[in-house]
Amino acid sequence: MSELLLFKDIDEPGLASREVYERRGGYESLKRALRMPREEVLQNLLDSGLRGRGGAGFAMGKKASFLPKGTMDKYLVCNADESEPGTFKDRELMQKSPHMLVEGMIIAAYAADANRSFIYIRGEYQQQAEILERAIEEARSAGYLGERILGSDHSLSLVLHRGAGAYICGEETGLLDSLEGKRGNPRLKPPFPANQGLYQGPTLINNVETLATVPHIIRLGGQEYAKLGTETSTGTKLVSVSGNVQRPGNYEIELGIPAREIIFGLAGGPERGRDVKFWFPGGSSSPVLTPAELDLPYDFDSMAKAGSMLGSGAIIVVDDSQSVVDVALTLAKFYRHESCGKCTPCREGTNWTVKMLQRVESGEATPMDLDIIASVQEQIMGNCLCVLGDAMAMPVASMVSKFRDEFEAHIETRRAQLGLGEPTEPTPLEAVGVGS
Amino acid sequence: MSVARYDHGSRIPGWDDAVDLSKDPASIPDPALTPVPAELRQQIEAAMARYPDFRSAAIPALHAAQELHGWCSPEAIEQVACVMRLTPAYLTAVVGFYDMFESKPVGRNTVYVCTNISCSLRGARELHAAVQQAAGDDPDFNVRAFECLGACDIAPMASVNGAYVGPLELSDAERIVEQLRAGEDVLPEKQLLRRKVADPRASTDAPALFDDEDRA
Ligand SMILES: Cc1cc2nc3c(=O)[nH]c(=O)nc-3n(C[C@H](O)[C@H](O)[C@H](O)COP(=O)(O)O)c2cc1C
Ligand code: FES
């Protein structure tokens, strides 16, 4: 296994303070970066091949290069909303090494020529917000933030902004509206934030882990960093493993190692006597994979090729003692709750899906309802301003198609238990609960 | 409806503004008739000064008002509206969007029990029921089932007045309630902030990242 970058010294007592962070080499990358021209810093980010760690996996250097040149206010926004079920890596970083994020932000802002920055942290992370606030204050008093940082021509302000509980505010344009003091409804794209983002100005938005990796890229050099991982998934990645494993938690891995090594080698696999039934490779929004896919390399492209995605790097393991119907219903309820309601397919589709899964759960459904569930998922995908609806549709569709037998068996067992007798085929409209 | 556009095709900002937020002066509370506690006013004004656009302070201001009033009561919203010069209707819409804002009176002790996927794979629903039962109808408690709180490594878990604790057993439900009633630190040995990273290699004592001659 490769050396640790993000997790090196992470449990060092006091690492959250500037003093200990600097003793461990902290802010050296910032000094190095500020001695380079902006273009060279940006080139390092491009060379590194670093892909966004927030979900979509877009190349970070490329996104930074999209910001227009000019003297207008430009913004860097750190996405610390971390609400994707199963994901808890940003929390660990912010709580234990807040200065790493602050340092990464200052360097990224320099590369993108941004002069104002914000961290949008989910409201529930109260303790982490306090730790970050202290770190920002320390960085400010050391001259790392403010006007003409360390005598360079780079100036940057940094404001920590607490949200108040809404998954959709992790979606980048929903986040921007929320940061502007509104309800967090996503915006129509284009224009993309790089052109018209926060306060209508050019805005670079990146995830916490993406930005915290930046100091390491400067320290190693972009090309050296790119040697880690695979050709198209460079570097190391924090993986949050949870669910039915013996050692749930965050692990730093080199991208491209077999998923089995993460789930079994690091996280210990399911309890003795239990087997993996299925697993989400990238948060609850990713289509589920089966044990047959455990030996795939864990990287962006391999997960995509398997019909799923690496997403935020959150692996949720479900063992064979669990009911797939129950997991699907829990998941659908979450997305129904979090849909902002702006687009009809998502607002209505998540609601119908929950209702239909409840019918499956209670035994009132027929196998035909499973087809309707699958078709509703198709109606949602690709039809909304953002992909929150897709984020339910993809995993639900994958569960229904991969575990159809179990869904059917569940319906039958429930019917028998309740003494409901043979199902009468409902008309499609009844099946989806119209009018109820 | 025709939408004004730039040459490059993007809509000109403002096309989708639902309302003119500062239009109707009558509905913005009159400062002379709206007493605002000095400390709250100061918190809101400090928040407004942090942003290029003062409206960004809506959420921080509502957090502060909820902290003071216990919930986003009409009075609390009125005070925020008065200081921020926004309509109460606008702020009410913001309150309604976010889960942490309470639009009904609630108990002072807030317990969010996560019932999302990773926690429910480890018994979160039973835990939620147990905490609800332990709190009973005590008006001092606000026990809620919550979406993933970003701590699935300590599943099943809860956020107790903002402090994360887990992994919890059913028997912890009683202790949480008792300790809150007694004003004690809740489950000190189960607090997230005291936990080490799971990755075993993260705890080894390794040399510093930069060699000394590398430092500027
Ligand atoms: C519904 C939804 C929720 C999202 N939640 C988060 C989140 O909590 N944190 C995050 O970093 N990105 C989240 N994203 C992805 C962001 O939109 C965006 O792609 C990301 O912040 C970009 O940063 P990156 O390129 O560094 O990954 C979410 C996207 C969607 C559609
Ligand atoms: S599922 Fe409970 S904290 Fe994530």
XYZ file of C-alpha atoms in Angstrom, chain A residues 3-436:
434
model
C 2.073 6.162 1.700
C -0.681 8.167 3.333
C -1.223 11.735 2.216
C -4.425 13.027 3.803
C -4.353 10.748 6.818
C -0.674 11.058 7.639
C -0.394 12.140 11.287
C -4.151 12.673 11.343
C -4.444 11.507 14.951
C -1.488 13.529 16.182
C -2.718 15.287 19.321
C -3.315 18.959 18.612
C -3.063 18.669 14.835
C -6.075 20.965 14.599
C -3.894 23.798 15.912
C -1.663 25.803 13.620
C 1.354 25.155 15.771
C 1.267 21.370 15.477
C 0.162 21.508 11.853
C 3.141 23.676 10.985
C 5.482 21.457 12.963
C 4.269 18.660 10.672
C 5.165 20.666 7.576
C 1.881 22.517 7.284
C 1.685 25.728 5.203
C 5.010 24.887 3.513
C 3.094 24.076 0.337
C 1.389 27.453 0.515
C 4.736 29.217 0.743
C 6.042 27.167 -2.144
C 2.956 27.878 -4.251
C 3.085 31.604 -3.630
C 6.649 31.661 -4.944
C 5.385 30.219 -8.237
C 3.363 32.125 -10.820
C -0.356 31.304 -10.711
C -0.109 29.492 -14.025
C 2.445 27.091 -12.657
C 0.242 26.230 -9.679
C -2.663 25.642 -12.026
C -0.446 23.515 -14.249
C 0.410 21.349 -11.261
C -3.289 20.843 -10.558
C -3.873 19.936 -14.202
C -0.892 17.564 -14.240
C -2.039 15.853 -11.067
C -5.149 14.516 -12.781
C -7.001 15.051 -9.492
C -10.685 14.344 -9.954
C -13.321 15.896 -7.729
C -14.005 13.928 -4.570
C -17.550 15.223 -4.041
C -19.400 12.902 -6.380
C -19.112 13.799 -10.029
C -15.380 13.185 -10.404
C -14.696 16.132 -12.690
C -11.029 17.080 -13.169
C -10.249 19.739 -10.594
C -7.529 21.604 -12.503
C -9.711 21.780 -15.570
C -12.607 23.254 -13.616
C -10.274 25.842 -12.077
C -9.053 26.777 -15.553
C -12.640 27.526 -16.679
C -12.862 30.671 -14.570
C -12.639 33.745 -16.789
C -9.684 36.093 -16.455
C -10.277 39.631 -15.262
C -10.362 41.775 -12.184
C -13.952 41.105 -11.070
C -14.641 39.419 -7.730
C -14.141 35.687 -8.128
C -15.174 33.104 -5.612
C -13.954 29.803 -4.312
C -16.585 27.782 -2.455
C -15.747 24.680 -0.497
C -18.583 22.165 -0.466
C -18.634 20.790 3.082
C -22.295 19.848 3.032
C -21.459 16.122 3.137
C -25.007 14.778 3.270
C -24.766 11.821 0.911
C -25.809 8.858 3.068
C -22.788 6.763 3.916
C -20.277 9.586 3.539
C -18.289 10.884 6.504
C -14.768 11.536 5.253
C -14.915 15.328 5.046
C -16.004 15.383 8.660
C -12.868 13.517 9.677
C -10.631 15.893 7.743
C -12.254 19.069 9.018
C -12.348 17.871 12.565
C -8.801 16.580 12.750
C -6.848 18.620 10.215
C -8.784 21.817 9.500
C -5.650 23.683 8.475
C -5.075 21.244 5.634
C -8.359 22.375 4.127
C -7.620 26.044 4.769
C -4.177 25.717 3.187
C -5.631 23.888 0.184
C -8.231 26.594 -0.269
C -5.694 29.395 -0.230
C -3.603 27.626 -2.856
C -6.616 26.724 -5.024
C -7.868 30.302 -4.831
C -4.437 31.504 -5.927
C -4.477 29.145 -8.917
C -7.971 30.264 -9.923
C -7.272 33.900 -9.066
C -10.212 34.008 -6.654
C -10.236 36.662 -3.967
C -13.170 35.612 -1.810
C -13.824 32.178 -0.415
C -16.470 30.391 1.592
C -16.845 27.051 3.290
C -20.441 25.835 3.245
C -20.626 23.320 6.087
C -23.773 21.358 6.881
C -25.551 22.716 9.940
C -25.394 19.428 11.823
C -21.567 19.589 11.889
C -21.620 22.021 14.785
C -18.524 20.659 16.490
C -16.569 20.620 13.238
C -17.669 24.181 12.476
C -16.264 25.356 15.792
C -12.932 23.644 15.097
C -12.781 25.147 11.606
C -13.676 28.609 12.872
C -10.734 28.487 15.263
C -8.398 27.312 12.494
C -9.530 30.109 10.181
C -8.904 32.635 12.939
C -5.409 31.232 13.503
C -4.655 31.319 9.783
C -5.837 34.907 9.614
C -3.657 36.036 12.487
C -0.660 34.298 10.915
C -1.162 36.294 7.731
C -2.241 33.312 5.613
C -5.568 34.992 4.963
C -6.307 38.629 4.251
C -4.592 41.182 2.069
C -1.352 40.356 0.243
C -0.762 36.972 1.787
C 2.864 36.523 2.902
C 3.899 39.533 0.831
C 2.556 38.096 -2.440
C -0.040 39.705 -4.704
C -2.626 37.137 -3.552
C -5.424 38.335 -1.271
C -8.192 36.133 0.066
C -11.036 36.347 2.537
C -12.553 33.185 3.985
C -15.966 32.914 5.613
C -17.373 29.803 7.235
C -21.086 29.445 6.534
C -23.261 26.952 8.398
C -26.223 25.403 6.604
C -29.331 24.215 8.406
C -30.057 20.683 7.258
C -30.855 19.996 3.594
C -29.211 17.340 1.407
C -29.918 19.334 -1.727
C -27.558 22.065 -0.544
C -24.726 19.690 -1.439
C -25.720 20.082 -5.073
C -23.516 22.917 -6.203
C -26.134 25.357 -7.445
C -28.519 24.592 -4.595
C -25.592 25.347 -2.346
C -25.052 28.701 -4.018
C -28.680 29.727 -3.568
C -28.542 28.645 0.049
C -25.342 30.615 0.557
C -27.112 33.632 -0.876
C -29.686 33.287 1.882
C -32.445 31.590 -0.068
C -34.132 28.214 -0.110
C -31.593 25.825 -1.605
C -33.207 25.160 -4.975
C -30.848 24.101 -7.760
C -30.444 26.396 -10.742
C -30.760 25.701 -14.409
C -27.396 25.039 -16.034
C -25.853 26.575 -18.111
C -24.671 29.062 -17.047
C -22.280 26.980 -14.979
C -20.920 28.357 -11.720
C -17.513 28.916 -13.322
C -19.166 31.710 -15.327
C -22.081 32.747 -13.173
C -22.077 31.356 -9.696
C -22.181 32.992 -6.301
C -23.618 36.526 -6.490
C -23.563 35.967 -10.271
C -19.764 36.007 -10.239
C -17.326 33.363 -11.525
C -17.148 30.618 -8.914
C -15.059 27.513 -8.394
C -16.774 24.893 -6.229
C -14.918 21.929 -4.851
C -15.377 19.298 -2.215
C -13.446 19.351 1.085
C -11.302 16.345 0.215
C -10.495 17.730 -3.235
C -9.243 20.972 -1.720
C -7.410 19.257 1.143
C -5.445 17.284 -1.456
C -4.099 20.443 -3.083
C -1.224 21.056 -0.606
C -0.040 17.488 -1.227
C -0.043 18.045 -4.981
C 2.108 21.129 -4.556
C 4.434 19.294 -2.194
C 4.887 16.286 -4.491
C 4.474 18.104 -7.806
C 1.507 17.419 -10.072
C 3.240 14.808 -12.196
C 4.538 12.929 -9.202
C 1.045 12.878 -7.660
C -0.349 11.504 -10.912
C 1.857 8.421 -10.504
C -0.329 7.345 -7.593
C -3.476 5.425 -8.405
C -4.419 4.516 -11.959
C -3.973 6.505 -15.139
C -7.453 8.023 -15.121
C -8.070 7.865 -11.357
C -4.966 9.354 -9.882
C -3.971 9.687 -6.281
C -5.282 8.443 -3.007
C -8.886 8.578 -1.862
C -10.598 8.536 1.480
C -13.174 5.781 1.584
C -15.941 5.763 4.169
C -16.981 2.179 4.818
C -20.183 1.582 6.767
C -23.105 -0.773 7.189
C -22.558 -4.465 7.890
C -18.802 -4.535 8.334
C -16.798 -5.234 11.456
C -14.575 -2.158 11.327
C -16.587 0.693 9.830
C -14.661 3.908 9.339
C -12.521 6.011 7.031
C -9.591 4.521 5.161
C -7.137 6.154 2.794
C -6.493 3.953 -0.212
C -4.654 4.263 -3.474
C -7.277 4.338 -6.226
C -7.405 1.102 -8.193
C -6.989 -1.448 -5.405
C -9.599 -4.221 -5.415
C -12.832 -3.348 -3.638
C -12.518 -6.628 -1.749
C -9.347 -5.382 -0.142
C -11.218 -2.357 1.222
C -14.354 -4.141 2.385
C -12.664 -7.244 3.788
C -8.994 -6.331 4.256
C -9.495 -2.943 5.853
C -13.062 -2.901 7.141
C -13.137 -6.558 8.175
C -16.125 -7.621 6.074
C -19.471 -8.695 7.552
C -19.763 -10.452 10.905
C -18.625 -14.054 11.038
C -21.203 -16.297 9.383
C -22.599 -13.513 7.219
C -21.904 -12.741 3.581
C -22.047 -9.604 1.501
C -25.426 -9.458 -0.218
C -24.813 -6.242 -2.128
C -22.866 -3.021 -1.714
C -23.097 0.623 -2.701
C -19.708 1.664 -4.074
C -20.191 5.441 -3.902
C -22.841 6.510 -1.439
C -26.544 5.712 -1.392
C -26.957 7.324 -4.827
C -24.867 4.717 -6.606
C -26.430 1.626 -8.189
C -25.746 -1.421 -6.050
C -23.157 -4.027 -6.963
C -23.125 -7.724 -6.060
C -20.455 -9.949 -4.492
C -19.436 -10.961 -8.026
C -18.111 -7.448 -8.474
C -15.989 -7.365 -5.331
C -12.776 -7.999 -7.187
C -13.100 -4.998 -9.458
C -10.500 -2.284 -9.028
C -11.938 0.547 -6.958
C -11.551 3.564 -9.245
C -13.793 5.953 -11.202
C -13.719 4.101 -14.509
C -14.069 0.554 -13.230
C -17.095 1.505 -11.161
C -18.646 3.314 -14.121
C -17.987 0.339 -16.375
C -19.762 -1.902 -13.866
C -22.823 0.335 -14.214
C -22.340 2.195 -10.977
C -20.114 5.013 -9.786
C -17.367 5.857 -7.342
C -19.349 8.920 -6.249
C -18.195 10.282 -2.934
C -16.210 7.141 -2.112
C -18.678 5.859 0.460
C -19.028 2.090 0.514
C -22.153 0.805 2.238
C -22.135 -2.939 2.776
C -25.394 -4.841 3.182
C -25.162 -8.418 4.433
C -27.414 -11.400 3.790
C -29.435 -10.908 6.970
C -30.993 -7.765 5.518
C -34.047 -7.334 3.324
C -33.485 -5.583 0.019
C -37.068 -4.292 0.137
C -36.359 -2.582 3.415
C -33.149 -0.982 2.118
C -34.908 0.252 -1.023
C -37.716 1.762 1.025
C -35.375 3.493 3.493
C -33.463 4.930 0.584
C -36.523 6.134 -1.330
C -37.930 7.812 1.780
C -34.706 9.752 2.168
C -34.858 11.144 -1.362
C -38.546 11.936 -1.034
C -37.783 13.904 2.092
C -34.867 15.732 0.480
C -36.358 16.540 -2.929
C -36.578 20.318 -3.063
C -39.816 20.064 -5.040
C -38.808 22.286 -7.912
C -38.991 19.676 -10.691
C -42.068 17.497 -11.086
C -40.410 14.185 -12.044
C -38.296 14.259 -8.895
C -40.935 15.602 -6.501
C -43.669 13.240 -7.692
C -41.413 10.377 -8.697
C -39.793 10.047 -5.293
C -43.227 10.158 -3.661
C -44.725 7.511 -5.949
C -41.722 5.297 -5.511
C -42.121 5.391 -1.753
C -45.831 4.612 -2.004
C -45.235 1.702 -4.348
C -42.432 0.298 -2.218
C -44.722 0.534 0.793
C -47.243 -1.559 -1.100
C -44.496 -4.062 -1.851
C -43.420 -4.050 1.778
C -46.962 -4.628 3.034
C -47.750 -7.310 0.489
C -50.440 -5.342 -1.312
C -48.432 -5.128 -4.504
C -48.289 -7.523 -7.413
C -45.246 -8.374 -9.512
C -46.572 -5.961 -12.106
C -46.002 -3.152 -9.658
C -42.304 -3.921 -9.871
C -42.422 -3.111 -13.572
C -44.169 0.134 -12.794
C -41.558 0.992 -10.180
C -38.866 0.378 -12.780
C -40.632 2.524 -15.352
C -41.142 5.402 -12.914
C -37.394 5.391 -12.274
C -36.819 5.763 -15.995
C -39.190 8.724 -16.117
C -37.185 10.523 -13.457
C -33.716 10.048 -14.876
C -32.353 12.913 -16.912
C -35.538 14.959 -16.631
C -34.726 17.431 -13.854
C -32.560 20.453 -13.172
C -30.288 18.422 -10.919
C -29.671 14.742 -10.366
C -31.247 14.281 -6.924
C -34.074 12.327 -8.528
C -31.613 10.245 -10.534
C -29.782 9.609 -7.288
C -32.832 7.706 -6.065
C -33.823 6.255 -9.413
C -30.475 4.633 -10.158
C -30.039 2.602 -6.968
C -33.746 1.703 -6.725
C -33.795 0.528 -10.340
C -30.627 -1.493 -9.728
C -32.101 -3.191 -6.663
C -35.357 -4.057 -8.389
C -33.579 -5.492 -11.398
C -30.835 -7.366 -9.541
C -33.040 -8.681 -6.735
C -36.358 -9.051 -8.487
C -36.798 -12.590 -7.155
C -36.518 -11.384 -3.624
C -39.014 -8.561 -4.187
C -41.503 -11.075 -5.614
C -40.898 -13.564 -2.842
C -41.377 -10.828 -0.265
C -44.740 -9.867 -1.732
C -45.857 -13.470 -1.696
C -44.755 -14.154 1.868
C -46.487 -11.035 3.107
C -49.692 -11.912 1.322
C -49.667 -15.330 2.867
C -48.955 -13.915 6.336
C -51.805 -11.479 6.053
C -54.092 -14.059 4.477
C -54.697 -11.769 1.542
C -55.112 -14.606 -0.913
C -54.367 -14.368 -4.595
C -53.572 -10.902 -5.895
C -56.098 -9.344 -8.198
C -54.313 -7.569 -11.017
C -54.868 -3.871 -10.432
C -55.065 -1.396 -13.230
C -51.868 0.589 -13.615
C -53.468 3.697 -12.142
C -54.488 1.918 -8.968
C -51.095 0.353 -8.738
C -49.355 3.673 -8.305
C -51.867 4.931 -5.818
C -53.463 7.658 -7.905
C -56.256 9.259 -5.987
C -55.127 7.788 -2.678
